[in-house]
mmCIF file of C-alpha atoms in Angstrom:
data_model
loop_
_atom_site.group_PDB
_atom_site.id
_atom_site.type_symbol
_atom_site.label_atom_id
_atom_site.label_comp_id
_atom_site.label_asym_id
_atom_site.label_seq_id
_atom_site.Cartn_x
_atom_site.Cartn_y
_atom_site.Cartn_z
ATOM 1 C CA MET A 353 74.189 95.182 75.013
ATOM 2 C CA THR A 354 76.044 96.202 72.243
ATOM 3 C CA ARG A 355 73.462 99.469 71.834
ATOM 4 C CA ALA A 356 74.961 100.695 75.289
ATOM 5 C CA LEU A 357 78.344 101.842 73.157
ATOM 6 C CA ARG A 358 76.684 104.375 71.741
ATOM 7 C CA PHE A 359 75.165 105.457 74.704
ATOM 8 C CA VAL A 360 77.462 104.833 77.782
ATOM 9 C CA THR A 361 76.966 107.418 79.888
ATOM 10 C CA VAL A 362 77.777 108.556 82.899
ATOM 11 C CA ARG A 363 80.834 111.164 82.405
ATOM 12 C CA GLY A 364 80.191 112.411 78.917
ATOM 13 C CA MET A 365 79.893 109.476 76.817
ATOM 14 C CA ASP A 366 76.272 109.183 76.460
ATOM 15 C CA SER A 367 76.206 110.330 73.125
ATOM 16 C CA GLY A 368 40.156 87.222 66.537
ATOM 17 C CA LEU A 369 41.059 84.646 69.289
ATOM 18 C CA THR A 370 38.618 84.771 71.848
ATOM 19 C CA ARG A 371 41.341 85.921 74.550
ATOM 20 C CA ARG A 372 39.973 85.025 77.846
ATOM 21 C CA THR A 373 38.819 81.326 76.344
ATOM 22 C CA THR A 374 41.950 80.880 74.620
ATOM 23 C CA LEU A 375 44.566 81.796 77.096
ATOM 24 C CA LEU A 376 42.802 79.841 80.036
ATOM 25 C CA SER A 377 42.783 76.741 78.024
ATOM 26 C CA GLY A 378 46.554 77.396 76.287
ATOM 27 C CA ILE A 379 47.848 78.570 79.602
ATOM 28 C CA GLY A 380 46.110 75.870 81.901
ATOM 29 C CA THR A 381 47.445 73.224 79.764
ATOM 30 C CA LEU A 382 50.810 74.616 79.483
ATOM 31 C CA GLY A 383 51.159 75.106 83.194
ATOM 32 C CA ALA A 384 50.113 71.926 84.329
ATOM 33 C CA ALA A 385 51.812 69.935 81.665
ATOM 34 C CA GLY A 386 54.853 71.900 80.420
ATOM 35 C CA VAL A 387 55.648 74.247 83.551
ATOM 36 C CA VAL A 388 54.346 72.976 86.872
ATOM 37 C CA ALA A 389 55.577 69.483 86.269
ATOM 38 C CA ARG A 390 59.139 70.543 85.660
ATOM 39 C CA THR A 391 59.652 72.992 88.316
ATOM 40 C CA GLY A 392 58.178 71.115 91.419
ATOM 41 C CA ALA A 393 55.657 71.528 93.953
ATOM 42 C CA ALA A 394 57.806 74.707 95.660
ATOM 43 C CA ARG A 395 56.924 76.611 92.415
ATOM 44 C CA GLU A 396 53.179 75.625 91.945
ATOM 45 C CA GLY A 397 51.889 78.570 93.770
ATOM 46 C CA ALA A 398 53.838 81.085 92.322
ATOM 47 C CA GLU A 399 53.019 79.140 88.476
ATOM 48 C CA ALA A 400 48.999 79.725 89.689
ATOM 49 C CA THR A 401 49.492 83.027 90.539
ATOM 50 C CA SER A 402 51.179 83.965 87.352
ATOM 51 C CA VAL A 403 48.493 82.059 85.044
ATOM 52 C CA ALA A 404 45.782 83.950 87.414
ATOM 53 C CA SER A 405 47.456 87.603 86.410
ATOM 54 C CA LEU A 406 47.122 86.774 82.614
ATOM 55 C CA THR A 407 43.944 85.168 82.126
ATOM 56 C CA HIS A 408 42.060 88.446 82.003
ATOM 57 C CA LEU A 409 43.981 89.977 79.522
ATOM 58 C CA THR A 410 43.275 90.591 75.905
ATOM 59 C CA ALA A 411 45.558 89.483 73.307
ATOM 60 C CA ARG A 412 47.045 92.963 72.913
ATOM 61 C CA GLN A 413 48.020 93.322 76.738
ATOM 62 C CA GLN A 414 49.308 89.954 76.428
ATOM 63 C CA ALA A 415 51.599 91.214 73.997
ATOM 64 C CA GLY A 416 52.277 94.261 75.816
ATOM 65 C CA GLN A 417 53.574 92.355 78.743
ATOM 66 C CA ARG A 418 56.684 91.088 76.206
ATOM 67 C CA VAL A 419 57.665 94.494 75.347
ATOM 68 C CA ILE A 420 60.156 96.897 76.946
ATOM 69 C CA TRP A 421 59.408 100.650 75.877
ATOM 70 C CA SER A 422 61.585 103.623 75.985
ATOM 71 C CA TYR A 423 61.065 107.565 75.436
ATOM 72 C CA PRO A 424 63.201 110.333 74.742
ATOM 73 C CA GLY A 425 64.118 113.344 77.136
ATOM 74 C CA ALA A 426 63.921 113.667 80.612
ATOM 75 C CA SER A 427 59.896 113.401 81.165
ATOM 76 C CA VAL A 428 57.791 110.412 80.640
ATOM 77 C CA PRO A 429 55.761 111.420 77.622
ATOM 78 C CA GLN A 430 51.958 111.137 78.329
ATOM 79 C CA ALA A 431 51.664 108.462 75.464
ATOM 80 C CA LEU A 432 53.658 106.203 77.489
ATOM 81 C CA LEU A 433 51.949 106.457 80.473
ATOM 82 C CA ASP A 434 48.578 106.116 78.914
ATOM 83 C CA ALA A 435 49.890 102.705 77.231
ATOM 84 C CA ALA A 436 50.995 101.584 80.621
ATOM 85 C CA THR A 437 47.411 102.348 82.038
ATOM 86 C CA ARG A 438 46.122 100.097 79.406
ATOM 87 C CA GLY A 439 48.222 97.257 80.157
ATOM 88 C CA GLU A 440 50.276 97.342 77.158
ATOM 89 C CA VAL A 441 53.575 98.109 78.694
ATOM 90 C CA GLY A 442 55.531 95.169 80.220
ATOM 91 C CA GLY A 443 58.370 97.586 80.995
ATOM 92 C CA VAL A 444 60.752 100.734 80.441
ATOM 93 C CA ILE A 445 64.467 100.823 79.998
ATOM 94 C CA PHE A 446 66.030 104.201 80.640
ATOM 95 C CA PHE A 447 68.887 105.951 78.993
ATOM 96 C CA GLY A 448 71.639 108.864 80.063
ATOM 97 C CA GLU A 449 69.075 111.372 78.625
ATOM 98 C CA ASN A 450 66.361 110.002 80.887
ATOM 99 C CA ILE A 451 68.573 110.651 83.632
ATOM 100 C CA PRO A 452 69.761 114.081 84.264
ATOM 101 C CA ASP A 453 69.856 113.282 87.810
ATOM 102 C CA LYS A 454 68.533 111.026 90.164
ATOM 103 C CA PRO A 455 65.268 112.662 91.561
ATOM 104 C CA THR A 456 64.108 113.014 87.709
ATOM 105 C CA VAL A 457 64.432 109.250 86.996
ATOM 106 C CA ALA A 458 63.067 108.423 90.496
ATOM 107 C CA GLU A 459 59.779 110.411 89.786
ATOM 108 C CA ALA A 460 59.768 108.858 86.407
ATOM 109 C CA CYS A 461 59.850 105.341 87.942
ATOM 110 C CA ARG A 462 57.092 106.620 90.279
ATOM 111 C CA ARG A 463 54.792 107.990 87.743
ATOM 112 C CA LEU A 464 55.331 104.536 85.444
ATOM 113 C CA ARG A 465 54.472 102.531 88.154
ATOM 114 C CA ALA A 466 51.245 104.406 89.206
ATOM 115 C CA ALA A 467 50.298 104.200 85.872
ATOM 116 C CA HIS A 468 50.865 100.518 85.466
ATOM 117 C CA ALA A 469 48.952 99.831 88.922
ATOM 118 C CA SER A 470 45.918 101.541 87.816
ATOM 119 C CA GLY A 471 45.694 98.942 84.862
ATOM 120 C CA PRO A 472 44.709 95.445 83.871
ATOM 121 C CA ALA A 473 48.111 94.450 84.464
ATOM 122 C CA ARG A 474 48.954 95.618 87.918
ATOM 123 C CA GLY A 475 49.417 91.922 89.125
ATOM 124 C CA LEU A 476 52.696 91.791 87.630
ATOM 125 C CA PRO A 477 55.465 94.273 88.432
ATOM 126 C CA LEU A 478 56.596 96.499 85.926
ATOM 127 C CA VAL A 479 60.186 96.068 84.852
ATOM 128 C CA LEU A 480 62.097 99.326 85.069
ATOM 129 C CA THR A 481 65.594 98.626 83.819
ATOM 130 C CA THR A 482 68.798 100.147 82.471
ATOM 131 C CA ASP A 483 72.641 99.316 81.880
ATOM 132 C CA GLN A 484 74.473 99.411 84.803
ATOM 133 C CA GLU A 485 77.643 97.297 84.069
ATOM 134 C CA GLY A 486 80.211 99.258 85.749
ATOM 135 C CA GLY A 487 82.971 101.631 84.790
ATOM 136 C CA THR A 488 81.984 104.014 81.528
ATOM 137 C CA VAL A 489 78.652 101.731 80.781
ATOM 138 C CA ARG A 490 76.574 103.168 83.551
ATOM 139 C CA ARG A 491 73.472 105.263 83.125
ATOM 140 C CA LEU A 492 73.193 106.145 86.867
ATOM 141 C CA PRO A 493 76.485 107.936 88.677
ATOM 142 C CA GLY A 494 77.866 105.980 91.350
ATOM 143 C CA ALA A 495 78.090 102.106 91.884
ATOM 144 C CA PRO A 496 79.243 99.944 90.268
ATOM 145 C CA GLU A 497 82.408 102.380 89.530
ATOM 146 C CA PRO A 498 85.036 99.910 88.702
ATOM 147 C CA SER A 499 84.500 98.150 85.120
ATOM 148 C CA ALA A 500 83.896 94.540 84.745
ATOM 149 C CA LYS A 501 87.714 94.302 83.526
ATOM 150 C CA GLN A 502 88.907 95.971 86.556
ATOM 151 C CA VAL A 503 86.891 93.436 88.993
ATOM 152 C CA GLY A 504 88.175 90.390 86.852
ATOM 153 C CA ALA A 505 91.647 91.820 87.368
ATOM 154 C CA SER A 506 91.522 92.513 90.932
ATOM 155 C CA PRO A 507 93.129 90.333 93.834
ATOM 156 C CA ASP A 508 90.080 88.818 94.457
ATOM 157 C CA PRO A 509 87.727 88.817 91.472
ATOM 158 C CA ALA A 510 84.881 86.837 93.213
ATOM 159 C CA THR A 511 84.974 89.343 96.459
ATOM 160 C CA ALA A 512 85.040 92.372 93.904
ATOM 161 C CA ALA A 513 82.240 91.299 91.748
ATOM 162 C CA ARG A 514 80.040 90.757 94.605
ATOM 163 C CA ILE A 515 80.707 94.085 96.039
ATOM 164 C CA ALA A 516 80.028 95.827 92.389
ATOM 165 C CA GLY A 517 76.893 93.732 92.073
ATOM 166 C CA ASP A 518 75.631 94.851 95.395
ATOM 167 C CA GLY A 519 76.538 98.175 94.386
ATOM 168 C CA ALA A 520 74.596 98.026 91.141
ATOM 169 C CA GLY A 521 71.642 96.813 92.899
ATOM 170 C CA ARG A 522 71.491 98.986 95.933
ATOM 171 C CA ASN A 523 71.921 101.977 93.329
ATOM 172 C CA LEU A 524 69.137 100.956 91.166
ATOM 173 C CA ARG A 525 66.630 100.011 93.731
ATOM 174 C CA SER A 526 67.127 103.590 95.018
ATOM 175 C CA VAL A 527 65.678 104.940 92.333
ATOM 176 C CA GLY A 528 62.727 102.345 91.854
ATOM 177 C CA MET A 529 64.561 100.090 89.058
ATOM 178 C CA ASN A 530 64.297 96.244 89.370
ATOM 179 C CA LEU A 531 66.312 94.722 86.742
ATOM 180 C CA ASN A 532 69.919 95.557 85.521
ATOM 181 C CA LEU A 533 70.770 94.399 82.208
ATOM 182 C CA ALA A 534 74.327 93.137 83.287
ATOM 183 C CA PRO A 535 76.325 91.300 83.813
ATOM 184 C CA VAL A 536 78.472 90.672 80.649
ATOM 185 C CA LEU A 537 79.598 87.337 80.265
ATOM 186 C CA ASP A 538 81.761 87.863 77.168
ATOM 187 C CA VAL A 539 85.382 86.354 77.246
ATOM 188 C CA PHE A 540 87.520 89.022 75.349
ATOM 189 C CA ARG A 541 90.230 87.362 73.190
ATOM 190 C CA GLU A 542 92.302 90.509 72.420
ATOM 191 C CA PRO A 543 93.320 93.373 73.904
ATOM 192 C CA GLY A 544 91.511 96.409 72.790
ATOM 193 C CA ASN A 545 88.889 94.634 71.025
ATOM 194 C CA PHE A 546 85.060 95.337 71.005
ATOM 195 C CA ASP A 547 84.611 94.234 74.461
ATOM 196 C CA ASP A 548 87.745 94.951 75.830
ATOM 197 C CA GLN A 549 88.139 98.788 74.646
ATOM 198 C CA PHE A 550 85.203 99.522 77.079
ATOM 199 C CA GLY A 551 86.463 97.161 79.739
ATOM 200 C CA ARG A 552 83.189 95.317 79.603
ATOM 201 C CA SER A 553 84.708 91.997 79.850
ATOM 202 C CA PHE A 554 85.956 90.430 83.105
ATOM 203 C CA SER A 555 88.584 88.403 81.981
ATOM 204 C CA ARG A 556 90.254 86.473 78.994
ATOM 205 C CA ASP A 557 89.825 83.407 81.217
ATOM 206 C CA PRO A 558 86.094 81.666 80.950
ATOM 207 C CA ARG A 559 86.582 80.451 84.538
ATOM 208 C CA VAL A 560 87.090 84.094 85.865
ATOM 209 C CA VAL A 561 84.039 85.324 83.571
ATOM 210 C CA ALA A 562 81.996 82.518 85.299
ATOM 211 C CA THR A 563 83.054 83.216 88.841
ATOM 212 C CA CYS A 564 82.843 87.224 88.310
ATOM 213 C CA GLY A 565 79.559 86.642 86.645
ATOM 214 C CA ALA A 566 77.737 84.560 89.222
ATOM 215 C CA ALA A 567 78.996 86.830 91.913
ATOM 216 C CA PHE A 568 77.771 89.663 90.458
ATOM 217 C CA ALA A 569 74.441 88.296 89.707
ATOM 218 C CA ALA A 570 74.031 86.679 93.129
ATOM 219 C CA ALA A 571 74.688 89.736 95.153
ATOM 220 C CA GLN A 572 72.514 92.007 92.855
ATOM 221 C CA ARG A 573 69.750 89.514 93.457
ATOM 222 C CA ARG A 574 69.721 89.743 97.313
ATOM 223 C CA THR A 575 69.061 93.575 96.565
ATOM 224 C CA GLY A 576 65.763 92.552 94.755
ATOM 225 C CA VAL A 577 67.224 93.392 91.286
ATOM 226 C CA ALA A 578 67.298 90.783 88.663
ATOM 227 C CA SER A 579 70.013 90.124 86.386
ATOM 228 C CA THR A 580 70.685 89.756 82.636
ATOM 229 C CA LEU A 581 73.540 87.980 81.237
ATOM 230 C CA LYS A 582 74.501 89.054 77.828
ATOM 231 C CA HIS A 583 75.379 88.899 75.037
ATOM 232 C CA PHE A 584 74.938 84.805 74.320
ATOM 233 C CA PRO A 585 76.370 83.023 73.041
ATOM 234 C CA GLY A 586 79.316 85.757 73.478
ATOM 235 C CA LEU A 587 80.820 88.672 71.477
ATOM 236 C CA GLY A 588 84.338 88.210 73.231
ATOM 237 C CA ALA A 589 85.930 87.321 69.810
ATOM 238 C CA ALA A 590 84.482 90.288 67.958
ATOM 239 C CA PRO A 591 87.067 92.822 66.811
ATOM 240 C CA ALA A 592 87.464 96.570 67.637
ATOM 241 C CA GLY A 593 84.611 98.188 65.233
ATOM 242 C CA ALA A 594 82.313 95.124 65.308
ATOM 243 C CA ASN A 595 79.416 96.927 66.466
ATOM 244 C CA THR A 596 75.953 95.182 66.070
ATOM 245 C CA ASP A 597 74.141 98.565 66.838
ATOM 246 C CA LEU A 598 75.797 99.713 63.525
ATOM 247 C CA THR A 599 76.331 96.948 61.049
ATOM 248 C CA PRO A 600 75.986 93.099 60.451
ATOM 249 C CA VAL A 601 78.577 91.396 62.925
ATOM 250 C CA ARG A 602 79.693 87.553 61.552
ATOM 251 C CA LEU A 603 81.919 86.007 64.007
ATOM 252 C CA ASP A 604 83.439 82.648 62.517
ATOM 253 C CA VAL A 605 84.487 80.781 65.808
ATOM 254 C CA PRO A 606 84.317 76.872 65.667
ATOM 255 C CA LEU A 607 81.481 75.495 67.545
ATOM 256 C CA ALA A 608 83.890 73.631 69.834
ATOM 257 C CA GLU A 609 85.608 76.781 70.794
ATOM 258 C CA LEU A 610 82.523 78.641 71.371
ATOM 259 C CA ARG A 611 81.109 76.000 73.685
ATOM 260 C CA ARG A 612 84.693 75.813 75.646
ATOM 261 C CA VAL A 613 85.269 79.268 75.876
ATOM 262 C CA ASP A 614 82.107 81.554 75.235
ATOM 263 C CA GLU A 615 79.526 79.515 76.408
ATOM 264 C CA ALA A 616 81.042 78.118 79.630
ATOM 265 C CA PRO A 617 80.106 81.371 82.022
ATOM 266 C CA PHE A 618 76.782 81.240 80.885
ATOM 267 C CA GLY A 619 76.256 77.528 81.584
ATOM 268 C CA GLU A 620 77.842 78.243 85.073
ATOM 269 C CA VAL A 621 75.794 81.478 85.976
ATOM 270 C CA VAL A 622 72.609 80.029 84.289
ATOM 271 C CA ARG A 623 73.007 76.851 86.710
ATOM 272 C CA SER A 624 73.393 79.512 89.731
ATOM 273 C CA GLY A 625 69.941 80.818 89.001
ATOM 274 C CA ALA A 626 70.170 83.728 86.541
ATOM 275 C CA GLU A 627 66.727 85.259 85.792
ATOM 276 C CA LEU A 628 67.428 86.567 82.155
ATOM 277 C CA VAL A 629 70.044 85.940 79.087
ATOM 278 C CA MET A 630 70.108 88.605 76.299
ATOM 279 C CA GLY A 631 70.931 86.954 72.709
ATOM 280 C CA SER A 632 73.547 88.730 70.699
ATOM 281 C CA TRP A 633 72.810 90.346 67.143
ATOM 282 C CA ALA A 634 76.174 88.785 65.592
ATOM 283 C CA ILE A 635 76.080 85.723 63.125
ATOM 284 C CA TYR A 636 77.683 82.407 64.279
ATOM 285 C CA PRO A 637 78.149 80.263 61.264
ATOM 286 C CA ALA A 638 79.027 77.353 63.190
ATOM 287 C CA LEU A 639 75.297 76.724 64.743
ATOM 288 C CA ASP A 640 73.682 78.980 62.049
ATOM 289 C CA ALA A 641 75.035 80.793 59.079
ATOM 290 C CA ASP A 642 71.662 82.757 58.147
ATOM 291 C CA ARG A 643 70.473 84.486 61.271
ATOM 292 C CA PRO A 644 71.825 86.276 64.401
ATOM 293 C CA ALA A 645 71.958 84.340 67.333
ATOM 294 C CA GLY A 646 69.073 86.481 68.835
ATOM 295 C CA LEU A 647 66.884 85.411 65.773
ATOM 296 C CA SER A 648 68.019 81.633 65.605
ATOM 297 C CA SER A 649 66.364 78.733 66.958
ATOM 298 C CA ARG A 650 68.932 76.683 66.972
ATOM 299 C CA TRP A 651 70.957 79.043 69.398
ATOM 300 C CA LEU A 652 67.887 80.084 71.624
ATOM 301 C CA ARG A 653 66.201 76.685 71.553
ATOM 302 C CA GLY A 654 68.595 74.177 70.847
ATOM 303 C CA GLU A 655 71.818 75.442 72.595
ATOM 304 C CA LEU A 656 70.349 77.989 75.248
ATOM 305 C CA ARG A 657 67.420 75.989 76.429
ATOM 306 C CA GLY A 658 68.464 72.624 75.392
ATOM 307 C CA ARG A 659 72.384 72.330 75.844
ATOM 308 C CA LEU A 660 72.456 74.923 78.912
ATOM 309 C CA ARG A 661 68.871 73.990 80.083
ATOM 310 C CA PHE A 662 68.199 77.551 80.579
ATOM 311 C CA GLY A 663 64.500 78.054 81.872
ATOM 312 C CA GLY A 664 64.191 81.453 82.498
ATOM 313 C CA VAL A 665 63.300 84.648 80.294
ATOM 314 C CA THR A 666 65.278 85.563 77.107
ATOM 315 C CA ILE A 667 65.353 89.001 75.916
ATOM 316 C CA THR A 668 66.612 90.882 72.609
ATOM 317 C CA ASP A 669 69.139 93.396 72.280
ATOM 318 C CA ALA A 670 67.875 96.771 70.469
ATOM 319 C CA LEU A 671 65.469 95.815 67.952
ATOM 320 C CA GLU A 672 66.559 99.068 66.057
ATOM 321 C CA ALA A 673 69.978 97.524 65.796
ATOM 322 C CA GLY A 674 71.597 98.135 62.506
ATOM 323 C CA SER A 675 72.805 94.407 62.227
ATOM 324 C CA LEU A 676 69.324 93.799 61.605
ATOM 325 C CA SER A 677 68.711 95.723 58.679
ATOM 326 C CA ALA A 678 68.038 92.955 56.402
ATOM 327 C CA TYR A 679 65.128 91.695 58.529
ATOM 328 C CA GLY A 680 62.145 94.269 58.061
ATOM 329 C CA ASP A 681 60.775 96.833 60.472
ATOM 330 C CA ASP A 682 61.251 96.490 64.266
ATOM 331 C CA GLY A 683 57.980 95.110 64.347
ATOM 332 C CA GLN A 684 58.799 92.396 61.929
ATOM 333 C CA ARG A 685 62.118 91.596 64.021
ATOM 334 C CA ALA A 686 60.311 91.373 67.115
ATOM 335 C CA VAL A 687 57.675 88.623 65.467
ATOM 336 C CA LEU A 688 60.865 86.740 64.181
ATOM 337 C CA ALA A 689 62.682 86.891 67.748
ATOM 338 C CA ALA A 690 59.543 85.605 69.156
ATOM 339 C CA GLU A 691 59.468 82.870 66.657
ATOM 340 C CA ALA A 692 62.881 81.965 67.581
ATOM 341 C CA GLY A 693 62.335 81.729 71.277
ATOM 342 C CA MET A 694 62.739 85.076 72.589
ATOM 343 C CA ASP A 695 60.260 86.029 75.370
ATOM 344 C CA MET A 696 60.497 89.842 76.059
ATOM 345 C CA LEU A 697 61.363 92.417 72.960
ATOM 346 C CA LEU A 698 63.648 95.437 73.515
ATOM 347 C CA ALA A 699 62.475 98.623 71.958
ATOM 348 C CA SER A 700 65.154 100.822 72.974
ATOM 349 C CA GLY A 701 64.986 103.677 70.202
ATOM 350 C CA ARG A 702 63.858 106.000 72.472
ATOM 351 C CA ASP A 703 60.479 106.610 70.515
ATOM 352 C CA VAL A 704 57.074 105.591 71.660
ATOM 353 C CA GLU A 705 55.641 104.914 68.552
ATOM 354 C CA GLN A 706 58.285 102.076 68.103
ATOM 355 C CA GLY A 707 57.024 100.118 71.655
ATOM 356 C CA ARG A 708 53.475 100.578 70.075
ATOM 357 C CA ALA A 709 54.749 99.186 66.603
ATOM 358 C CA VAL A 710 56.254 96.091 68.212
ATOM 359 C CA VAL A 711 53.000 95.451 70.466
ATOM 360 C CA ASP A 712 51.196 95.660 67.344
ATOM 361 C CA ALA A 713 53.264 93.396 65.233
ATOM 362 C CA LEU A 714 53.455 90.879 68.065
ATOM 363 C CA THR A 715 49.487 91.273 68.783
ATOM 364 C CA ALA A 716 48.669 90.251 64.776
ATOM 365 C CA SER A 717 51.181 87.172 65.064
ATOM 366 C CA GLN A 718 49.565 85.923 67.978
ATOM 367 C CA ARG A 719 47.595 83.234 66.021
ATOM 368 C CA ARG A 720 50.599 81.574 64.614
ATOM 369 C CA LEU A 721 52.587 81.917 67.703
ATOM 370 C CA THR A 722 50.276 80.398 69.983
ATOM 371 C CA PRO A 723 52.299 77.377 71.640
ATOM 372 C CA GLN A 724 55.365 79.562 72.082
ATOM 373 C CA TRP A 725 53.242 82.713 73.187
ATOM 374 C CA TYR A 726 51.751 81.106 76.144
ATOM 375 C CA ALA A 727 55.304 79.438 77.255
ATOM 376 C CA ALA A 728 56.833 83.001 76.557
ATOM 377 C CA LEU A 729 53.873 84.794 78.519
ATOM 378 C CA LEU A 730 54.473 82.408 81.716
ATOM 379 C CA ARG A 731 57.965 82.719 81.796
ATOM 380 C CA VAL A 732 57.891 86.281 81.436
ATOM 381 C CA ALA A 733 54.819 86.571 84.366
ATOM 382 C CA ALA A 734 57.023 84.261 86.803
ATOM 383 C CA MET A 735 60.159 86.270 86.674
ATOM 384 C CA ARG A 736 58.255 89.759 87.399
ATOM 385 C CA ARG A 737 56.050 88.175 90.016
ATOM 386 C CA ARG A 738 59.244 88.107 91.860
ATOM 387 C CA LEU A 739 60.405 91.620 91.559
ATOM 388 C CA PRO A 740 60.013 94.199 93.919
#
């Protein structure tokens, strides 16, 4: 995700619905007609378990299951632990300042899991995540040490990517995490551009990016860690300095080129079973000239779910990003994202109050988001049920 650039770490770079009745009827109908029927008998048990884990939750707790929170410093604030115990936290993202060393973050993960396990959402494993792409963009010391660019340029990119994905997964699992916000599937265009300056793109060739992304994600999955493909539909054409963390970014790339180059790796890796896709905060006028991709139903529902047939979980990039300055506060941005088709909302400003504000806004929006609300909850629950 783009917010990683300001905090790349490892070595010195880290700078009044009736809740139960409504959910039962809504999820019951959606589960039978909209999910189970499409996923087949093999998943019916998992879907039923996911529904059962949601029906007793209040609207606020349902909203919380869709929000990734964050916090400042090395110690988990009591306010975040309390929110987890109340069932209002779907996950937590860790940054360099939260990880002075592995024992500290392992203890943080343990405390967060314990708080979550004592609450009403205990049936869904808590998402514990970070950016562990490789190269300079690593929160934890250790694997994968090569950057994506080094992996893609190796004599055997598929094997190198498999080793990197396995290393990332084992490293994250060693401290208790279960989701990686990687791999990056951007296809960089020019040397030194936004992705290439930090070695975050596997290649300028979409086929190499697809091969590496699929191998990385599959190896990571075998360790028990889920993968996030980012930044859909791709930031590979962004020039150096075009950082959506800081300012709006507009990429005037023809739709045919976006589909042929940028979206191609996403389509390939989605077919291999990727769990999550993160949307880009850039604007792509070829399909939607008014909204960033992560706030655009044309991109999320039309292109990602419609054309590429992605059935997994969508997740935002950082809600506090500077590129979203025209779209209200973080809560308003979260609601716009949910309306467009986002399942999980990333409150990554390292402020517990931000997470609370996003949950507040989502809870208040439930009435007008009802159909999308249930579908998103089911996707999130199904994904989390598979996490360790």
